[in-house]
Short mmCIF file of C-alpha atoms and ligand atoms in Angstrom, two decimals:
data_model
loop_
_atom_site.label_atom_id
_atom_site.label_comp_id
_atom_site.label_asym_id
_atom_site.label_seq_id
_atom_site.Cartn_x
_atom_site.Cartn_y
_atom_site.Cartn_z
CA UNK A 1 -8.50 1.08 -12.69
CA UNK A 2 -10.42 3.25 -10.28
CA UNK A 3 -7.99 4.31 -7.63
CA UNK A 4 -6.52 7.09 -4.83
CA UNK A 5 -3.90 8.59 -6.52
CA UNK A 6 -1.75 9.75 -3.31
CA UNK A 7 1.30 8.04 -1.82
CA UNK A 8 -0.57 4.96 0.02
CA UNK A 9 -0.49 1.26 -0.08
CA UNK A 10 -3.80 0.77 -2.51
CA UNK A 11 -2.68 3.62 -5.23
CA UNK A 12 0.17 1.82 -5.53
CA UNK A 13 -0.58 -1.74 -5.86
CA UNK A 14 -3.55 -0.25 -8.26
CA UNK A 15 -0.89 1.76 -10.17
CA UNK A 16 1.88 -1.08 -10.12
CA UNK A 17 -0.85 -3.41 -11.13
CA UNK A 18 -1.48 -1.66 -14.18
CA UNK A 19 1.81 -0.80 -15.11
CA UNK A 20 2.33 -4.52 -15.63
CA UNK A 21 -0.68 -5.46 -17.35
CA UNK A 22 0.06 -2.76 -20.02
CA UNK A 23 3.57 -4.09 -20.25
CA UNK A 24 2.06 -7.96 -21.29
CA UNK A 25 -0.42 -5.56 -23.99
CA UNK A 26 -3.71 -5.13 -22.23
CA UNK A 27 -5.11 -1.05 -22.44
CA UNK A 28 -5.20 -0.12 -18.93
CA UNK A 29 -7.06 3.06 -18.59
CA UNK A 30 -6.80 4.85 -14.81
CA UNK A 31 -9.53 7.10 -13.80
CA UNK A 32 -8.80 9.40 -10.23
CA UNK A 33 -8.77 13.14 -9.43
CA UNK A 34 -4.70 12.99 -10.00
CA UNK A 35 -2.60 11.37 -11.91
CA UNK A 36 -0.76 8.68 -9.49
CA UNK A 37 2.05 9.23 -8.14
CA UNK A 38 4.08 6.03 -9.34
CA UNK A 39 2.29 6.14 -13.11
CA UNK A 40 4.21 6.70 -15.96
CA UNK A 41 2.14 7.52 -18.98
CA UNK A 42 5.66 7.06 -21.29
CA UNK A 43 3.90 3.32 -22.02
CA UNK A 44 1.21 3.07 -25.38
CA UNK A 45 -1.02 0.92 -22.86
CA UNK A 46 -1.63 3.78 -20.43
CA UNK A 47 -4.49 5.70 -20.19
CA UNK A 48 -4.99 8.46 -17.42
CA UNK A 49 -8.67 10.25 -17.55
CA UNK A 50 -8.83 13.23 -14.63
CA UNK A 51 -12.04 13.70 -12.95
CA UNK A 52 -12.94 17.36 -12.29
CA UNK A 53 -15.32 18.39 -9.75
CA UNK A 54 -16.47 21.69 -10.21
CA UNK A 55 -16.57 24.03 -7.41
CA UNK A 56 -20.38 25.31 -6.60
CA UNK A 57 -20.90 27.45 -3.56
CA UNK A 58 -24.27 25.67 -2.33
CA UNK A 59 -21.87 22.81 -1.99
CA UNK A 60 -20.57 22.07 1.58
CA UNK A 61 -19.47 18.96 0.05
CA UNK A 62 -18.44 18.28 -3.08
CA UNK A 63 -20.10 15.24 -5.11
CA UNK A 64 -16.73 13.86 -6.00
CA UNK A 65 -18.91 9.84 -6.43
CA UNK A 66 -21.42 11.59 -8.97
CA UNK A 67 -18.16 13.00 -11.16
CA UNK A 68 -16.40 9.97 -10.90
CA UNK A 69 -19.40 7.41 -12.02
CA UNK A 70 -20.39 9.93 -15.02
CA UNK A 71 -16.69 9.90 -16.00
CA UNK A 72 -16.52 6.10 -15.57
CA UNK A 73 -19.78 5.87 -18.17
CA UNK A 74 -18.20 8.68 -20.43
CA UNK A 75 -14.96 6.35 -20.57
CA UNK A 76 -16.32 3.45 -20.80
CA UNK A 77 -18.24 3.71 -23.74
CA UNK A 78 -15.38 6.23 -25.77
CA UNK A 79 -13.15 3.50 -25.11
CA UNK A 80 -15.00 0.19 -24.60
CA UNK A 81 -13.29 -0.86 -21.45
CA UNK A 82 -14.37 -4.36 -20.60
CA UNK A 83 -13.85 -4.50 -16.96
CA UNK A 84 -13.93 -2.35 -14.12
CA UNK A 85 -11.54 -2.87 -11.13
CA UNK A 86 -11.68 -0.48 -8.13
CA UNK A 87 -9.36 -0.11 -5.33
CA UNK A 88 -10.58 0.46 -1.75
CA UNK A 89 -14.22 0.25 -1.45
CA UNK A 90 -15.05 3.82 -0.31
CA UNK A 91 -16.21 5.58 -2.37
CA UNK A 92 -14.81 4.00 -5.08
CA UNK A 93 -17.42 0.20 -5.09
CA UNK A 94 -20.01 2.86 -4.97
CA UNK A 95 -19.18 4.73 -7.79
CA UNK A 96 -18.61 2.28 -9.65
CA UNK A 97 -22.06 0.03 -9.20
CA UNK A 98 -23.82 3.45 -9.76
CA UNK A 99 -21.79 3.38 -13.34
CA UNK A 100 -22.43 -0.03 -13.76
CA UNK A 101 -26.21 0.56 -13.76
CA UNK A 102 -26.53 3.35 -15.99
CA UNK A 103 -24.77 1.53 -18.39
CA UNK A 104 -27.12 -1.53 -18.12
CA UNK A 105 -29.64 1.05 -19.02
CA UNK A 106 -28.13 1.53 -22.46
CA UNK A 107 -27.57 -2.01 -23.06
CA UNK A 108 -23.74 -2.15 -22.21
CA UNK A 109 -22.59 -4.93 -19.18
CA UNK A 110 -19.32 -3.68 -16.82
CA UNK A 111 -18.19 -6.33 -14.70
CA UNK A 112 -16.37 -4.90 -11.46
CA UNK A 113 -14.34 -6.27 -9.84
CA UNK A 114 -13.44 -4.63 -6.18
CA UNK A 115 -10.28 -5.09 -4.17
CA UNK A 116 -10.35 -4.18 -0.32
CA UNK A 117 -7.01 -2.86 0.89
CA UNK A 118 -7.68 -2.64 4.55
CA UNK A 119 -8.64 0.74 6.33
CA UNK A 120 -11.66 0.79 3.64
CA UNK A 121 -12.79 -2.49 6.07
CA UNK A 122 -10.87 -1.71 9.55
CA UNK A 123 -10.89 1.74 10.01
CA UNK A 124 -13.57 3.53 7.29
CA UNK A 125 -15.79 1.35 5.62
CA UNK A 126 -17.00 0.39 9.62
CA UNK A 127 -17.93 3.40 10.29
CA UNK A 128 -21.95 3.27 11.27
CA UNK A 129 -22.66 6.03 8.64
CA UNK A 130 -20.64 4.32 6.43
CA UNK A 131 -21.39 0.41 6.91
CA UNK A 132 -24.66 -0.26 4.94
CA UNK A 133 -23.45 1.97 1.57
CA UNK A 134 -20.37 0.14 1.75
CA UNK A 135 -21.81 -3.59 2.66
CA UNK A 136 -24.09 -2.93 -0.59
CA UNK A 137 -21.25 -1.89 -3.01
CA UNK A 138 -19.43 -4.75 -1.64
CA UNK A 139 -22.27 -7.42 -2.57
CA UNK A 140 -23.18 -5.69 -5.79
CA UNK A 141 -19.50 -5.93 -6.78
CA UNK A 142 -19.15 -9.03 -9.56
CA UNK A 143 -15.69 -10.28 -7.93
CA UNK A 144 -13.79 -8.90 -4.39
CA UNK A 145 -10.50 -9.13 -3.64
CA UNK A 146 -8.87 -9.00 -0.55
CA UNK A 147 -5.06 -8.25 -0.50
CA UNK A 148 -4.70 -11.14 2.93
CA UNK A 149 -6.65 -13.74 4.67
CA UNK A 150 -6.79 -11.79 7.61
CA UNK A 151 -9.01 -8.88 5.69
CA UNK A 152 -11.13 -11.40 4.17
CA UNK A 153 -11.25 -12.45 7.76
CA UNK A 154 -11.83 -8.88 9.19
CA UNK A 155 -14.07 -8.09 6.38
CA UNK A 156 -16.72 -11.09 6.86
CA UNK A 157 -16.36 -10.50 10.82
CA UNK A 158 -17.24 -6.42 10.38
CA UNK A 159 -20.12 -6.88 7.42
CA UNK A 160 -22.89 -8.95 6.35
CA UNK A 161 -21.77 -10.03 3.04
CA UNK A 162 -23.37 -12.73 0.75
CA UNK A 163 -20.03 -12.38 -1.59
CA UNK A 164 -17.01 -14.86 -1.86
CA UNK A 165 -13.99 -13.07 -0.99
CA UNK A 166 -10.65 -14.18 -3.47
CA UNK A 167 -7.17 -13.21 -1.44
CA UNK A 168 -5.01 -11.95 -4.27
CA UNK A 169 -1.94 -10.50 -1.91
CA UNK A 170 0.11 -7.26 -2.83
CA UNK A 171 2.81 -8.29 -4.94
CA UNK A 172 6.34 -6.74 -6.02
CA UNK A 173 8.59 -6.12 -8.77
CA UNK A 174 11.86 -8.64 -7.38
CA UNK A 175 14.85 -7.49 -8.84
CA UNK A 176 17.64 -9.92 -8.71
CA UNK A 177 20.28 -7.06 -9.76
CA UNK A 178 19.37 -3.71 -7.09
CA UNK A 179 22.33 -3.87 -5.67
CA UNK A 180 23.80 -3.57 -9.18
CA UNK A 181 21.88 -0.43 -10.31
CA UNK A 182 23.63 2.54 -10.68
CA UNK A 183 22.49 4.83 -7.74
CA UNK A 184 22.39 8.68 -7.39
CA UNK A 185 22.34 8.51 -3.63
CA UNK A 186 25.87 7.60 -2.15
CA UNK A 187 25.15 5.85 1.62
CA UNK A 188 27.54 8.51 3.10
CA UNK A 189 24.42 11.28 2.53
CA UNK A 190 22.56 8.82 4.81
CA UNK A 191 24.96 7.93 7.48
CA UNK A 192 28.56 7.27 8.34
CA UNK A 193 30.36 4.31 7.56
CA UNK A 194 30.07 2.48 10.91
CA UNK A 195 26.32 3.48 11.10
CA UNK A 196 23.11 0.75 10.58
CA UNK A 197 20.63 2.37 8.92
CA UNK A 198 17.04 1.84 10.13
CA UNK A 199 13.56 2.98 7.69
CA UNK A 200 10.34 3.97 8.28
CA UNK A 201 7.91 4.55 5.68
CA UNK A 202 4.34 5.34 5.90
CA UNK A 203 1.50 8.06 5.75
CA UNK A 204 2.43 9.18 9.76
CA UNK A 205 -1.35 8.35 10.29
CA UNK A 206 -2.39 7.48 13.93
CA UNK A 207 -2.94 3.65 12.87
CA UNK A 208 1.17 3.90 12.08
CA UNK A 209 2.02 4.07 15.95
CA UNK A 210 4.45 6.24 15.19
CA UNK A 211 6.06 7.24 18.39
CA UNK A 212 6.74 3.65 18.59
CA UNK A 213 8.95 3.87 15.72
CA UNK A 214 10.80 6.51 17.53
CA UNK A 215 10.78 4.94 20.48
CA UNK A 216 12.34 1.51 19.25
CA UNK A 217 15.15 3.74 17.32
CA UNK A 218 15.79 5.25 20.63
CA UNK A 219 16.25 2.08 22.55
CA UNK A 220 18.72 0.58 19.45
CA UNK A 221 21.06 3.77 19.05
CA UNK A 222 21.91 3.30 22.42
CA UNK A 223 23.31 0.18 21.99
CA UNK A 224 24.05 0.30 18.25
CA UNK A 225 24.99 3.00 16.45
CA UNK A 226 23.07 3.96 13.88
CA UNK A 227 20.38 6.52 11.79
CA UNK A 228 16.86 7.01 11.52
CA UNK A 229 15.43 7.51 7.87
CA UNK A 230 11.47 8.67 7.91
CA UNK A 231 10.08 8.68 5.04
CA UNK A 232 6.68 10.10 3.92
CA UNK A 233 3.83 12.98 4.91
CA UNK A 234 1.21 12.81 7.75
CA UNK A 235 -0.62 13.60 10.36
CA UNK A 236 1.67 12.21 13.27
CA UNK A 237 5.32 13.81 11.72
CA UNK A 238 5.28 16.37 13.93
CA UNK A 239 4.86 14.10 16.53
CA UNK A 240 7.26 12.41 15.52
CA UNK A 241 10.03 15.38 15.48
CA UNK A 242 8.68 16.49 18.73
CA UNK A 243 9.61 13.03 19.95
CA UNK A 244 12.94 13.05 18.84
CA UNK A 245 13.96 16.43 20.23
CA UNK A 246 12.51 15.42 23.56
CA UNK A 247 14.86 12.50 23.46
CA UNK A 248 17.79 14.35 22.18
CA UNK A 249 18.24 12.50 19.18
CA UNK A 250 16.96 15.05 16.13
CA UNK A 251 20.93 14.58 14.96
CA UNK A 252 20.06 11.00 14.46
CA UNK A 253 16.93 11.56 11.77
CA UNK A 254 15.99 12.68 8.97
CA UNK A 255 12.60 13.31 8.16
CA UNK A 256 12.30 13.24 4.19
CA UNK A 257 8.61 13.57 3.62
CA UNK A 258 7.34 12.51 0.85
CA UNK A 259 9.87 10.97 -1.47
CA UNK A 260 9.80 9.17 -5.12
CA UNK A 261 13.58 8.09 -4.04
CA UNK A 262 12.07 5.33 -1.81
CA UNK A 263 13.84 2.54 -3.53
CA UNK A 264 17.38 4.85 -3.33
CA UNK A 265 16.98 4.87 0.92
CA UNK A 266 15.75 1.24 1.08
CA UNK A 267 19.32 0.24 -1.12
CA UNK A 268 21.20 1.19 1.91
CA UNK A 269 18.80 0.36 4.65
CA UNK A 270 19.78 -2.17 7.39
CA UNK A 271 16.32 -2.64 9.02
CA UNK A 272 12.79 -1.94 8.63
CA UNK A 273 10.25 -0.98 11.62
CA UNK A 274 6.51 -1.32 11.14
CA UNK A 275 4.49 -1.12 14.50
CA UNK A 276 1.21 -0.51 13.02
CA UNK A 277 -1.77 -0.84 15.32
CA UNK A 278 -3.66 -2.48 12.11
CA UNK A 279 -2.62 -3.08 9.12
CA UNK A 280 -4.23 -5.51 6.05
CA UNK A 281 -1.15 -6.75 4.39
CA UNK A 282 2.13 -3.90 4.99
CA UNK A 283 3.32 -3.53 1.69
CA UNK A 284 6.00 -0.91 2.63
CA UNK A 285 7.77 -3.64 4.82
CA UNK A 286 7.10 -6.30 1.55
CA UNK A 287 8.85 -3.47 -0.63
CA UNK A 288 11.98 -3.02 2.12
CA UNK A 289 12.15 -6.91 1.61
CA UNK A 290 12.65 -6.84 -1.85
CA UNK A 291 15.51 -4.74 -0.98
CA UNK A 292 17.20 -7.45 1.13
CA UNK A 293 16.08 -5.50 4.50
CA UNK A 294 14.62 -6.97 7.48
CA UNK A 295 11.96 -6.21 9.19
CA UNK A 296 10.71 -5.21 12.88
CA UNK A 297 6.80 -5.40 12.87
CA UNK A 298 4.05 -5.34 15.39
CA UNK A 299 2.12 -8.30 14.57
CA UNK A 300 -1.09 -7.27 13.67
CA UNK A 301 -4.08 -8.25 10.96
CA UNK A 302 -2.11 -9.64 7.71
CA UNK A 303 1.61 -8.90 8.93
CA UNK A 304 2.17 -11.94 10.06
CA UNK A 305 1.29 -13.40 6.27
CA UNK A 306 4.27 -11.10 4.76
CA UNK A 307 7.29 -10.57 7.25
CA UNK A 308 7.77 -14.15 8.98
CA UNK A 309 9.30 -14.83 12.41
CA UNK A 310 12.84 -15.25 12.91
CA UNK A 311 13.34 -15.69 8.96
CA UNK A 312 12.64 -12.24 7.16
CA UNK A 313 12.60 -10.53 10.80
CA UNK A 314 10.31 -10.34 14.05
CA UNK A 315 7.37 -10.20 14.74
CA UNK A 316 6.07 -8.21 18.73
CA UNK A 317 2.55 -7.37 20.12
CA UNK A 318 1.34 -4.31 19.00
CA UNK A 319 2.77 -1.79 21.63
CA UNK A 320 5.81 -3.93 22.74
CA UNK A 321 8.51 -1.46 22.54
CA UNK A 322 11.12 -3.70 24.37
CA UNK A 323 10.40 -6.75 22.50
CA UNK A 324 11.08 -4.67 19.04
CA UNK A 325 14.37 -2.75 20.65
CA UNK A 326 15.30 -6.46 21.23
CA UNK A 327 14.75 -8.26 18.36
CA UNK A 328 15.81 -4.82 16.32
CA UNK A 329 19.25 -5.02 18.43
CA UNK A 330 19.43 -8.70 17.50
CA UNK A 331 19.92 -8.39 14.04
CA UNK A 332 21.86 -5.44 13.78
CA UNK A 333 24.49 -6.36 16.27
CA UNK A 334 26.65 -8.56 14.17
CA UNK A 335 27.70 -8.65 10.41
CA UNK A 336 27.16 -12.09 9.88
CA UNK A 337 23.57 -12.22 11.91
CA UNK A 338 22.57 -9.27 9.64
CA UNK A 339 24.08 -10.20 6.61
CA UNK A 340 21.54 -13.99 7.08
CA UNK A 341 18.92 -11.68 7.79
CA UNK A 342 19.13 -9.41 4.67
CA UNK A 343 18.99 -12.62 2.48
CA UNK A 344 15.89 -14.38 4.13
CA UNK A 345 14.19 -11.20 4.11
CA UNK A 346 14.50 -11.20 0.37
CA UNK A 347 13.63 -15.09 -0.01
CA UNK A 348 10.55 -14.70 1.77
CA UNK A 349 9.84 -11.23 -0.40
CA UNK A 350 9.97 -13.30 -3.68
CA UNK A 351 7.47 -15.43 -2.69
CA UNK A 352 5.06 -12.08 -3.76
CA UNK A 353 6.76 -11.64 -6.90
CA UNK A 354 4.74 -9.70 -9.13
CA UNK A 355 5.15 -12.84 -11.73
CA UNK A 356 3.42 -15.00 -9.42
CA UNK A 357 0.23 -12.72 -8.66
CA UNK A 358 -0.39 -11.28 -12.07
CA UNK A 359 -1.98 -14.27 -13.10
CA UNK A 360 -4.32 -14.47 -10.32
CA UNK A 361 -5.69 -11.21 -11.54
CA UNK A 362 -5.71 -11.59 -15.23
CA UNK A 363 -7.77 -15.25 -14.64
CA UNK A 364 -10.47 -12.58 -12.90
CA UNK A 365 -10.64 -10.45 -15.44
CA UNK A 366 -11.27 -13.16 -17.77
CA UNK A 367 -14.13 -15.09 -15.26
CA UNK A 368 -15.66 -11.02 -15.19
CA UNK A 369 -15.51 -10.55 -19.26
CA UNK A 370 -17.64 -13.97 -19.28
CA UNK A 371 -20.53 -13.60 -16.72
O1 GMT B 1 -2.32 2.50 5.42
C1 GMT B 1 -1.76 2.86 4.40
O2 GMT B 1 -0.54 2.95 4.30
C2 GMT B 1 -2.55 3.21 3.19
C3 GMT B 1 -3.56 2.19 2.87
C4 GMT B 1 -4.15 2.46 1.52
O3 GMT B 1 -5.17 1.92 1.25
O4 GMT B 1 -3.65 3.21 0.71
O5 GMT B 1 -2.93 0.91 3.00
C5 GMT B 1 -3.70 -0.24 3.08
O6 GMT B 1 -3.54 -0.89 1.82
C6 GMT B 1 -2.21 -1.33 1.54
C7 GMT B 1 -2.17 -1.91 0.13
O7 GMT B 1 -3.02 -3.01 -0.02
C8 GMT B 1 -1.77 -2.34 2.60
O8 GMT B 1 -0.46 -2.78 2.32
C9 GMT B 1 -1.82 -1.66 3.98
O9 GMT B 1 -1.49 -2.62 4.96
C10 GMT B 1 -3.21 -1.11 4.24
N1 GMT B 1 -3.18 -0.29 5.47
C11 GMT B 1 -3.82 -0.68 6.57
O10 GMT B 1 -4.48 -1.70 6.67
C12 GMT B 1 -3.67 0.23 7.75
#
């Protein structure tokens, strides 16, 4: 597993991927400049090799592609991997052909198998001095992925490819009993007793449309009362707390950055906001469903495949502020409307249950190990 080890969408499907395939006794060996942040090594099945780039003052850049495909060649033959799956294309589909041919030289065949997450098609990948190294690594790849139909969509619209793209969507761990697990966070840290509680999570990048998130909240704790949890590290935070103090309501959030107690705040959550300008699949709303919380999304690229209208949540145009305060106020405003809510939301998030996808997978690996 070639990955990006920071808190993101494809690190963790890559690292939660992995995680199960060790668990059903394949050797899962996870190459990245980090360990990830979800990845337990306390599992026999779990490799973790660090690439090192070493610092050289005539470069501006540094060659992080050339350290990674030498370490994928180093590992591959010390440990005989048979497959090679990378997540997001850039640079990672690169890397990894340039691997892949070296080892043809020595006689030794890596299938690879790449799966596009999203910005690597949307946002990156498009980018002019971008598009033609990433539409190669894309057709040189043996088998791509796409984590929706709308990024297979996106991704045929944006590139010339000659490759068939397989949707395998994001997937999650359902656990019947969360409500039963002991938990180290007691609600009252979050908010008072008469308070909804309403998420974000994300990365706070532009593409997040994070004031809107802020704005919606705004709009519902007028009406409702209720808390704001942010969760996570970006770009567009302090935008975010600017935002709040503007509108008087800093008292109302708390911004936790980055936090490995995600599953602790989405226990006591009451709703979910996602008003992404893009966004390939929107795991972080498919994880807040596991946890029996709905969710208020814009309804852009593959959103509309995970958090479905009027059952797990709503869906608005990207933008529509009202429309979300709205729908948000809808389903917080009584018990019972919130209580049906919470239950869809988690019916619809089994539907992705890690059970169900693994297979998909695991029948690619085994087309790749027989080209
Ligand atoms: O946008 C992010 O949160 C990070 C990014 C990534 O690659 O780490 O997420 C993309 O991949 C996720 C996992 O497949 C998807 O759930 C996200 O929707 C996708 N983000 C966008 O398309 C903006």
């Amino acid at each position: 597993m070639v990955c990006y080890p920071t808190f993101g969408g494809s690190g963790v499907v890559a690292t939660e991927l992995g995680l199960e395939l060790a668990k059903k006794g394949h050797e899962i060996h996870f190459i990245t400049y980090k360990q990830p942040v979800r990845l337990s090594l306390l599992n026999p099945n779990i490799y973790f090799h660090e690439v090192n780039v070493p610092n050289y003052p005539l470069f501006h850049y540094q060659p992080y592609e050339l350290a990674l495909s030498s370490k994928l060649v180093d590992m591959v033959k010390l440990y005989k991997i048979d497959v090679l799956h990378v997540h997001y294309a850039i640079p990672h589909a690169y890397a990894g052909y340039m691997a892949k041919q070296m080892l043809a030289e020595e006689g030794i065949s890596l299938p690879m198998i790449t799966t596009l997450h999203g910005t690597d098609i949307t946002l990156v990948g498009n980018h002019p001095f971008y598009k033609s190294a990433v539409t190669f690594s894309i057709n040189k790849s043996d088998f791509v992925t796409s984590v929706s139909e709308s990024l297979k969509e996106d991704t045929y619209r944006l590139f010339d490819l000659n490759k068939e793209i397989h949707v395998i969507p994001n997937f999650i761990e359902i656990n019947e009993n969360a409500d039963l697990e002991k938990s180290i966070c007691q609600r009252s840290v979050l908010a008072g007793s008469n308070e909804r509680i309403i998420t974000h999570i994300s990365n706070f990048r532009k593409v997040k449309n994070i004031p809107d998130v802020v704005k919606v909240f705004y709009n519902v704790q007028k009406e409702i009362p209720s808390k704001l949890m942010m969760v996570g590290e970006g770009p567009e935070k302090a935008v975010a707390e600017k935002l709040c103090e503007e509108l008087g309501i800093s008292d109302k959030v708390i911004f936790f950055g980055n936090s490995n107690d995600i599953n602790q705040i989405l226990k006591y959550s009451d709703l979910f906001l996602l008003p992404s300008k893009t966004e390939s699949f929107g795991l972080a709303a498919l994880e807040a469903m596991a946890f029996n919380v709905p969710v208020i999304s814009s309804n852009s690229g593959g959103i509309p495949e995970v958090n479905e209208e009027g059952i797990s949540g709503f869906l608005s145009d990207v933008g529509d502020v009202e429309n979300m305060s709205k729908n948000a106020i809808t389903i917080l405003k009584s018990d019972e409307t919130l209580e049906q809510f919470k239950t869809s939301a988690f019916e619809v998030a089994k539907k992705f249950d890690i059970k169900n996808i693994l297979p998909l997978y695991e029948d690619l690996y085994n087309q790749a190990i027989n080209l």
